[in-house]
Amino acid sequence: MFVAWRDLRFAKGRFALMGTVIVLITVLVGLLSGLTAGLGRENTSAITALPADRLAFAAPADGREVSFADSRVGRRAWEAWARVPGVASAEPLGIGTVKAAAGGGAGQRTAALSAFGVRPGSHLAPGGGKVADGAAVLSAKAADELGVRAGDRLTLSGRALTVAAVAGEAMFSHTPVVWTSLDDWAGVTGGSGHGGSSGSSGDGAASATVVALTTTSDAGLDAADRRLGTRTVTTGEALRAIGSYTAENGSLQLMRGFLFAISALVIGAFFTVWTIQRSGDVAVLKALGASTRYLLRDALGQAVVLLVAGTGVGTAVAAAVGAAVGGAVPFVLDPATVLVPALVMIALGAVGAALSIRRITAVDPLTALGSAR
């Protein structure tokens, strides 16, 4: 990289400007990646943290996707799922939104929570099976918003409950989670949580939103779905059933993709112009005996040095900003949101630079001798 280093020292202003652009794009990508992961966690963490690998929804109408808002599965369905071969456990899970209140008088605090109803002692809820009729387990954020701790009292849509424990960081659709017994959940949400009535319920209040399944084999699941009027999906696929998740996550991922594409185009355009400007120098080097392979390797190394330096600085800035604002906005700071975007930036930038410096192969060394004039 003899020529590359001399270029970097000679044209410091141009490379500093390009490096600044790379830093700014990297900062944007890093912050957007952390924000996307943070918003996704606030939307889905209660589902992704479930100790189950599949969820059985009430089968939607033809052509429609499963939805937590529309699903309602009755007692007969979840009891039948527990007897399906390959199903280790089948636990009913009710999901709905409730208004919670704690304290009294001027000091009363209220919050909107997602109520997750389970059978008393169910392993689905955190807190060591402390969920029981009249006793609820709150996530840490729910307890913080209401200002309560274990042993305190609160009301959910007018029903008084005792806080049995505070455990976990579960969030659903951007609201903190409170775990209650299935009977309490039915009482505070009207049985279906979201008002849905489709599916195989028919059991009045003895219903849930979905059935959480732990399976050892998927051989008999399709047949059980047809027999019980349900549709079974993995917990990862079930995230699409959260109303706001698909649109929100899709928009943010599209923005991040555009930033990656823009970075490759900007870097490619810069090195295209730079290669054109130094065509005479390249021709002289070729006339002196430098091979095309050497010149291509030299130019690509120059691009990689610029990319690594700019991306490294941008990643450090994004990580610092993310750490500073993490308590105020939903932001995830981990290798997936910091290192992965940086590596993608370097890879795409290198591809853009490689495509632009191909012009070196077309430079005629006779240009150095004046034959082009």
GROMACS .gro file of C-alpha atoms in nm:
model
  373
    1MET     CA    1   0.000   0.000   0.000
    2PHE     CA    2   0.291   0.236  -0.073
    3VAL     CA    3   0.090   0.450  -0.315
    4ALA     CA    4  -0.224   0.436  -0.098
    5TRP     CA    5  -0.049   0.580   0.208
    6ARG     CA    6   0.108   0.858   0.002
    7ASP     CA    7  -0.237   0.945  -0.138
    8LEU     CA    8  -0.386   0.955   0.211
    9ARG     CA    9  -0.115   1.197   0.326
   10PHE     CA   10  -0.125   1.409   0.010
   11ALA     CA   11  -0.504   1.454  -0.014
   12LYS     CA   12  -0.579   1.484   0.357
   13GLY     CA   13  -0.872   1.722   0.306
   14ARG     CA   14  -1.057   1.500   0.059
   15PHE     CA   15  -1.012   1.186   0.264
   16ALA     CA   16  -1.104   1.369   0.586
   17LEU     CA   17  -1.428   1.485   0.423
   18MET     CA   18  -1.510   1.135   0.305
   19GLY     CA   19  -1.418   0.992   0.644
   20THR     CA   20  -1.655   1.239   0.811
   21VAL     CA   21  -1.937   1.125   0.582
   22ILE     CA   22  -1.867   0.762   0.675
   23VAL     CA   23  -1.865   0.852   1.046
   24LEU     CA   24  -2.202   1.030   1.021
   25ILE     CA   25  -2.366   0.746   0.826
   26THR     CA   26  -2.228   0.493   1.075
   27VAL     CA   27  -2.366   0.696   1.366
   28LEU     CA   28  -2.708   0.705   1.201
   29VAL     CA   29  -2.704   0.332   1.129
   30GLY     CA   30  -2.586   0.249   1.482
   31LEU     CA   31  -2.846   0.466   1.652
   32LEU     CA   32  -3.123   0.337   1.425
   33SER     CA   33  -3.018  -0.023   1.490
   34GLY     CA   34  -3.026   0.028   1.867
   35LEU     CA   35  -3.360   0.208   1.850
   36THR     CA   36  -3.509  -0.063   1.627
   37ALA     CA   37  -3.401  -0.334   1.870
   38GLY     CA   38  -3.524  -0.131   2.168
   39LEU     CA   39  -3.868  -0.069   2.019
   40GLY     CA   40  -3.891  -0.432   1.912
   41ARG     CA   41  -3.809  -0.545   2.266
   42GLU     CA   42  -4.080  -0.320   2.411
   43ASN     CA   43  -4.325  -0.468   2.163
   44THR     CA   44  -4.242  -0.836   2.190
   45SER     CA   45  -4.029  -0.927   2.494
   46ALA     CA   46  -4.322  -1.085   2.681
   47ILE     CA   47  -4.375  -1.325   2.390
   48THR     CA   48  -4.011  -1.401   2.310
   49ALA     CA   49  -3.942  -1.475   2.677
   50LEU     CA   50  -4.221  -1.734   2.707
   51PRO     CA   51  -4.095  -2.082   2.802
   52ALA     CA   52  -4.277  -2.228   2.501
   53ASP     CA   53  -4.182  -2.289   2.140
   54ARG     CA   54  -4.525  -2.256   1.974
   55LEU     CA   55  -4.852  -2.071   2.020
   56ALA     CA   56  -5.190  -2.204   1.907
   57PHE     CA   57  -5.429  -1.928   1.794
   58ALA     CA   58  -5.795  -1.957   1.708
   59ALA     CA   59  -5.802  -2.025   1.334
   60PRO     CA   60  -5.873  -1.694   1.154
   61ALA     CA   61  -6.103  -1.656   0.858
   62ASP     CA   62  -5.968  -1.769   0.521
   63GLY     CA   63  -5.699  -1.540   0.387
   64ARG     CA   64  -5.634  -1.366   0.718
   65GLU     CA   65  -5.331  -1.387   0.944
   66VAL     CA   66  -5.340  -1.485   1.307
   67SER     CA   67  -5.380  -1.198   1.551
   68PHE     CA   68  -5.368  -1.166   1.928
   69ALA     CA   69  -5.648  -0.912   1.899
   70ASP     CA   70  -5.890  -1.155   1.736
   71SER     CA   71  -5.800  -1.490   1.887
   72ARG     CA   72  -5.999  -1.668   2.155
   73VAL     CA   73  -5.941  -2.033   2.245
   74GLY     CA   74  -6.170  -2.224   2.479
   75ARG     CA   75  -6.101  -2.467   2.761
   76ARG     CA   76  -6.185  -2.775   2.556
   77ALA     CA   77  -5.923  -2.672   2.299
   78TRP     CA   78  -5.633  -2.627   2.541
   79GLU     CA   79  -5.722  -2.943   2.733
   80ALA     CA   80  -5.726  -3.133   2.403
   81TRP     CA   81  -5.389  -2.982   2.303
   82ALA     CA   82  -5.236  -3.126   2.622
   83ARG     CA   83  -5.325  -3.475   2.496
   84VAL     CA   84  -5.176  -3.433   2.147
   85PRO     CA   85  -4.874  -3.662   2.088
   86GLY     CA   86  -4.552  -3.460   2.081
   87VAL     CA   87  -4.690  -3.185   2.309
   88ALA     CA   88  -4.511  -3.179   2.644
   89SER     CA   89  -4.728  -2.904   2.791
   90ALA     CA   90  -5.020  -2.685   2.682
   91GLU     CA   91  -5.087  -2.377   2.890
   92PRO     CA   92  -5.368  -2.126   2.827
   93LEU     CA   93  -5.254  -1.766   2.799
   94GLY     CA   94  -5.489  -1.469   2.802
   95ILE     CA   95  -5.368  -1.131   2.679
   96GLY     CA   96  -5.549  -0.798   2.719
   97THR     CA   97  -5.500  -0.434   2.808
   98VAL     CA   98  -5.617  -0.303   3.146
   99LYS     CA   99  -5.601   0.014   3.350
  100ALA     CA  100  -5.410  -0.028   3.674
  101ALA     CA  101  -5.416   0.198   3.977
  102ALA     CA  102  -5.228   0.199   4.307
  103GLY     CA  103  -5.234   0.426   4.610
  104GLY     CA  104  -5.512   0.659   4.705
  105GLY     CA  105  -5.612   1.022   4.706
  106ALA     CA  106  -5.376   1.274   4.554
  107GLY     CA  107  -5.096   1.016   4.551
  108GLN     CA  108  -5.277   0.766   4.333
  109ARG     CA  109  -5.079   0.645   4.033
  110THR     CA  110  -5.228   0.488   3.722
  111ALA     CA  111  -5.085   0.307   3.421
  112ALA     CA  112  -5.198   0.110   3.120
  113LEU     CA  113  -5.073  -0.249   3.147
  114SER     CA  114  -5.093  -0.564   2.941
  115ALA     CA  115  -5.261  -0.830   3.153
  116PHE     CA  116  -5.133  -1.183   3.090
  117GLY     CA  117  -5.368  -1.442   3.238
  118VAL     CA  118  -5.235  -1.789   3.325
  119ARG     CA  119  -5.340  -2.077   3.542
  120PRO     CA  120  -5.234  -2.038   3.908
  121GLY     CA  121  -4.878  -2.160   3.952
  122SER     CA  122  -4.816  -2.176   3.575
  123HIS     CA  123  -4.454  -2.189   3.461
  124LEU     CA  124  -4.534  -1.929   3.194
  125ALA     CA  125  -4.523  -1.646   3.450
  126PRO     CA  126  -4.201  -1.532   3.620
  127GLY     CA  127  -4.185  -1.517   3.997
  128GLY     CA  128  -4.170  -1.886   4.080
  129GLY     CA  129  -4.536  -1.968   4.026
  130LYS     CA  130  -4.664  -1.699   4.264
  131VAL     CA  131  -4.960  -1.612   4.044
  132ALA     CA  132  -5.287  -1.708   4.212
  133ASP     CA  133  -5.644  -1.586   4.233
  134GLY     CA  134  -5.621  -1.241   4.389
  135ALA     CA  135  -5.239  -1.231   4.356
  136ALA     CA  136  -5.046  -1.086   4.062
  137VAL     CA  137  -4.684  -1.068   3.949
  138LEU     CA  138  -4.573  -0.734   3.803
  139SER     CA  139  -4.285  -0.666   3.569
  140ALA     CA  140  -4.024  -0.424   3.702
  141LYS     CA  141  -4.144  -0.138   3.479
  142ALA     CA  142  -4.508  -0.192   3.577
  143ALA     CA  143  -4.415  -0.181   3.945
  144ASP     CA  144  -4.207   0.131   3.889
  145GLU     CA  145  -4.487   0.315   3.706
  146LEU     CA  146  -4.735   0.230   3.983
  147GLY     CA  147  -4.490   0.278   4.269
  148VAL     CA  148  -4.563  -0.061   4.427
  149ARG     CA  149  -4.364  -0.358   4.552
  150ALA     CA  150  -4.436  -0.709   4.678
  151GLY     CA  151  -4.715  -0.709   4.936
  152ASP     CA  152  -4.880  -0.387   4.815
  153ARG     CA  153  -5.233  -0.363   4.677
  154LEU     CA  154  -5.345  -0.243   4.334
  155THR     CA  155  -5.656  -0.251   4.122
  156LEU     CA  156  -5.690  -0.373   3.765
  157SER     CA  157  -5.998  -0.230   3.595
  158GLY     CA  158  -6.158  -0.201   3.937
  159ARG     CA  159  -6.061  -0.547   4.071
  160ALA     CA  160  -5.838  -0.540   4.381
  161LEU     CA  161  -5.529  -0.762   4.375
  162THR     CA  162  -5.218  -0.814   4.586
  163VAL     CA  163  -4.870  -0.783   4.439
  164ALA     CA  164  -4.722  -1.127   4.498
  165ALA     CA  165  -4.385  -1.046   4.338
  166VAL     CA  166  -4.202  -0.812   4.104
  167ALA     CA  167  -4.007  -1.005   3.841
  168GLY     CA  168  -3.884  -0.973   3.485
  169GLU     CA  169  -3.881  -0.698   3.224
  170ALA     CA  170  -4.170  -0.823   3.010
  171MET     CA  171  -4.334  -0.575   2.772
  172PHE     CA  172  -4.612  -0.629   2.520
  173SER     CA  173  -4.717  -0.378   2.256
  174HIS     CA  174  -4.520  -0.105   2.436
  175THR     CA  175  -4.693  -0.158   2.771
  176PRO     CA  176  -4.555  -0.329   3.086
  177VAL     CA  177  -4.696  -0.668   3.177
  178VAL     CA  178  -4.887  -0.784   3.484
  179TRP     CA  179  -4.938  -1.158   3.529
  180THR     CA  180  -5.268  -1.265   3.685
  181SER     CA  181  -5.465  -1.584   3.725
  182LEU     CA  182  -5.685  -1.675   3.430
  183ASP     CA  183  -6.001  -1.610   3.632
  184ASP     CA  184  -5.881  -1.265   3.737
  185TRP     CA  185  -5.778  -1.193   3.378
  186ALA     CA  186  -6.124  -1.289   3.254
  187GLY     CA  187  -6.277  -1.061   3.516
  188VAL     CA  188  -6.074  -0.754   3.423
  189THR     CA  189  -6.079  -0.799   3.046
  190GLY     CA  190  -6.421  -0.954   2.987
  191GLY     CA  191  -6.281  -1.295   2.902
  192SER     CA  192  -6.115  -1.223   2.568
  193GLY     CA  193  -5.896  -0.928   2.654
  194HIS     CA  194  -5.932  -0.757   2.319
  195GLY     CA  195  -6.296  -0.834   2.265
  196GLY     CA  196  -6.227  -1.101   2.006
  197SER     CA  197  -6.478  -1.378   1.966
  198SER     CA  198  -6.352  -1.588   1.678
  199GLY     CA  199  -6.218  -1.936   1.710
  200SER     CA  200  -6.296  -2.246   1.903
  201SER     CA  201  -6.410  -2.108   2.234
  202GLY     CA  202  -6.774  -2.169   2.313
  203ASP     CA  203  -6.686  -2.193   2.683
  204GLY     CA  204  -6.792  -1.851   2.808
  205ALA     CA  205  -6.541  -1.699   3.048
  206ALA     CA  206  -6.331  -2.019   3.044
  207SER     CA  207  -6.126  -1.902   2.748
  208ALA     CA  208  -5.785  -1.763   2.668
  209THR     CA  209  -5.623  -1.576   2.383
  210VAL     CA  210  -5.378  -1.850   2.279
  211VAL     CA  211  -5.240  -2.182   2.400
  212ALA     CA  212  -4.867  -2.184   2.475
  213LEU     CA  213  -4.720  -2.518   2.365
  214THR     CA  214  -4.395  -2.687   2.453
  215THR     CA  215  -4.343  -2.957   2.194
  216THR     CA  216  -4.106  -3.246   2.139
  217SER     CA  217  -4.227  -3.320   1.786
  218ASP     CA  218  -4.432  -3.137   1.525
  219ALA     CA  219  -4.560  -3.450   1.351
  220GLY     CA  220  -4.919  -3.426   1.477
  221LEU     CA  221  -4.962  -3.049   1.501
  222ASP     CA  222  -5.130  -2.994   1.164
  223ALA     CA  223  -5.385  -3.267   1.228
  224ALA     CA  224  -5.455  -3.125   1.575
  225ASP     CA  225  -5.505  -2.777   1.427
  226ARG     CA  226  -5.764  -2.907   1.182
  227ARG     CA  227  -5.945  -3.103   1.453
  228LEU     CA  228  -5.945  -2.826   1.715
  229GLY     CA  229  -6.000  -2.524   1.491
  230THR     CA  230  -5.668  -2.360   1.573
  231ARG     CA  231  -5.358  -2.245   1.387
  232THR     CA  232  -5.020  -2.316   1.544
  233VAL     CA  233  -4.714  -2.099   1.478
  234THR     CA  234  -4.372  -2.068   1.638
  235THR     CA  235  -4.318  -1.793   1.894
  236GLY     CA  236  -4.099  -1.612   1.640
  237GLU     CA  237  -4.376  -1.622   1.379
  238ALA     CA  238  -4.628  -1.512   1.643
  239LEU     CA  239  -4.460  -1.170   1.664
  240ARG     CA  240  -4.636  -1.079   1.339
  241ALA     CA  241  -4.966  -1.124   1.524
  242ILE     CA  242  -4.890  -0.816   1.736
  243GLY     CA  243  -5.074  -0.535   1.562
  244SER     CA  244  -4.807  -0.264   1.571
  245TYR     CA  245  -4.495  -0.479   1.544
  246THR     CA  246  -4.487  -0.561   1.172
  247ALA     CA  247  -4.547  -0.205   1.050
  248GLU     CA  248  -4.315  -0.046   1.304
  249ASN     CA  249  -4.029  -0.291   1.263
  250GLY     CA  250  -4.066  -0.305   0.885
  251SER     CA  251  -4.042   0.074   0.853
  252LEU     CA  252  -3.732   0.096   1.070
  253GLN     CA  253  -3.561  -0.193   0.893
  254LEU     CA  254  -3.636  -0.031   0.557
  255MET     CA  255  -3.476   0.294   0.675
  256ARG     CA  256  -3.169   0.105   0.792
  257GLY     CA  257  -3.146  -0.077   0.460
  258PHE     CA  258  -3.157   0.254   0.274
  259LEU     CA  259  -2.874   0.387   0.490
  260PHE     CA  260  -2.661   0.082   0.406
  261ALA     CA  261  -2.733   0.129   0.034
  262ILE     CA  262  -2.658   0.502   0.054
  263SER     CA  263  -2.326   0.434   0.224
  264ALA     CA  264  -2.220   0.195  -0.052
  265LEU     CA  265  -2.326   0.441  -0.324
  266VAL     CA  266  -2.153   0.741  -0.161
  267ILE     CA  267  -1.829   0.551  -0.108
  268GLY     CA  268  -1.844   0.410  -0.461
  269ALA     CA  269  -1.902   0.756  -0.607
  270PHE     CA  270  -1.611   0.904  -0.410
  271PHE     CA  271  -1.364   0.641  -0.527
  272THR     CA  272  -1.493   0.659  -0.883
  273VAL     CA  273  -1.411   1.031  -0.893
  274TRP     CA  274  -1.081   0.972  -0.715
  275THR     CA  275  -0.981   0.699  -0.962
  276ILE     CA  276  -1.064   0.924  -1.260
  277GLN     CA  277  -0.860   1.208  -1.112
  278ARG     CA  278  -0.553   0.992  -1.063
  279SER     CA  279  -0.576   0.804  -1.395
  280GLY     CA  280  -0.257   0.976  -1.509
  281ASP     CA  281  -0.069   0.860  -1.200
  282VAL     CA  282  -0.197   0.506  -1.248
  283ALA     CA  283  -0.085   0.514  -1.612
  284VAL     CA  284   0.266   0.623  -1.506
  285LEU     CA  285   0.284   0.344  -1.251
  286LYS     CA  286   0.178   0.093  -1.513
  287ALA     CA  287   0.438   0.228  -1.754
  288LEU     CA  288   0.702   0.183  -1.483
  289GLY     CA  289   0.602  -0.183  -1.445
  290ALA     CA  290   0.338  -0.189  -1.170
  291SER     CA  291   0.091  -0.470  -1.231
  292THR     CA  292  -0.283  -0.409  -1.252
  293ARG     CA  293  -0.332  -0.655  -0.966
  294TYR     CA  294  -0.095  -0.457  -0.745
  295LEU     CA  295  -0.270  -0.128  -0.823
  296LEU     CA  296  -0.615  -0.277  -0.758
  297ARG     CA  297  -0.499  -0.422  -0.426
  298ASP     CA  298  -0.342  -0.089  -0.333
  299ALA     CA  299  -0.658   0.110  -0.415
  300LEU     CA  300  -0.889  -0.135  -0.237
  301GLY     CA  301  -0.663  -0.131   0.069
  302GLN     CA  302  -0.688   0.247   0.071
  303ALA     CA  303  -1.068   0.221   0.070
  304VAL     CA  304  -1.070  -0.038   0.349
  305VAL     CA  305  -0.842   0.176   0.567
  306LEU     CA  306  -1.077   0.472   0.523
  307LEU     CA  307  -1.383   0.255   0.591
  308VAL     CA  308  -1.241   0.090   0.903
  309ALA     CA  309  -1.127   0.422   1.050
  310GLY     CA  310  -1.452   0.606   0.975
  311THR     CA  311  -1.674   0.316   1.084
  312GLY     CA  312  -1.474   0.268   1.403
  313VAL     CA  313  -1.514   0.631   1.505
  314GLY     CA  314  -1.883   0.632   1.408
  315THR     CA  315  -1.950   0.313   1.603
  316ALA     CA  316  -1.782   0.455   1.913
  317VAL     CA  317  -1.993   0.772   1.888
  318ALA     CA  318  -2.314   0.572   1.839
  319ALA     CA  319  -2.232   0.349   2.138
  320ALA     CA  320  -2.161   0.653   2.357
  321VAL     CA  321  -2.486   0.824   2.256
  322GLY     CA  322  -2.681   0.500   2.305
  323ALA     CA  323  -2.538   0.452   2.653
  324ALA     CA  324  -2.627   0.813   2.742
  325VAL     CA  325  -2.989   0.797   2.622
  326GLY     CA  326  -3.061   0.434   2.711
  327GLY     CA  327  -3.258   0.526   3.021
  328ALA     CA  328  -3.478   0.780   2.843
  329VAL     CA  329  -3.561   0.601   2.518
  330PRO     CA  330  -3.592   0.231   2.427
  331PHE     CA  331  -3.239   0.155   2.311
  332VAL     CA  332  -3.050  -0.175   2.302
  333LEU     CA  333  -2.671  -0.158   2.322
  334ASP     CA  334  -2.519  -0.497   2.244
  335PRO     CA  335  -2.294  -0.658   1.979
  336ALA     CA  336  -2.590  -0.715   1.745
  337THR     CA  337  -2.673  -0.344   1.737
  338VAL     CA  338  -2.316  -0.210   1.749
  339LEU     CA  339  -2.073  -0.449   1.582
  340VAL     CA  340  -2.298  -0.611   1.320
  341PRO     CA  341  -2.402  -0.278   1.155
  342ALA     CA  342  -2.037  -0.170   1.155
  343LEU     CA  343  -1.925  -0.489   0.980
  344VAL     CA  344  -2.207  -0.455   0.725
  345MET     CA  345  -2.104  -0.094   0.660
  346ILE     CA  346  -1.742  -0.200   0.597
  347ALA     CA  347  -1.846  -0.488   0.371
  348LEU     CA  348  -2.091  -0.285   0.161
  349GLY     CA  349  -1.850   0.008   0.141
  350ALA     CA  350  -1.573  -0.224   0.024
  351VAL     CA  351  -1.804  -0.364  -0.245
  352GLY     CA  352  -1.889  -0.012  -0.363
  353ALA     CA  353  -1.522   0.084  -0.369
  354ALA     CA  354  -1.425  -0.236  -0.553
  355LEU     CA  355  -1.679  -0.168  -0.825
  356SER     CA  356  -1.555   0.189  -0.867
  357ILE     CA  357  -1.183   0.112  -0.886
  358ARG     CA  358  -1.227  -0.139  -1.167
  359ARG     CA  359  -1.147   0.153  -1.396
  360ILE     CA  360  -0.782   0.095  -1.309
  361THR     CA  361  -0.785  -0.213  -1.534
  362ALA     CA  362  -0.878   0.006  -1.833
  363VAL     CA  363  -0.603   0.266  -1.785
  364ASP     CA  364  -0.356   0.252  -2.076
  365PRO     CA  365   0.009   0.293  -1.973
  366LEU     CA  366   0.079   0.466  -2.307
  367THR     CA  367  -0.111   0.763  -2.164
  368ALA     CA  368   0.198   0.831  -1.952
  369LEU     CA  369   0.401   0.871  -2.271
  370GLY     CA  370   0.163   1.129  -2.417
  371SER     CA  371   0.002   0.910  -2.684
  372ALA     CA  372  -0.344   1.017  -2.569
  373ARG     CA  373  -0.275   1.382  -2.656
   0.00000   0.00000   0.00000
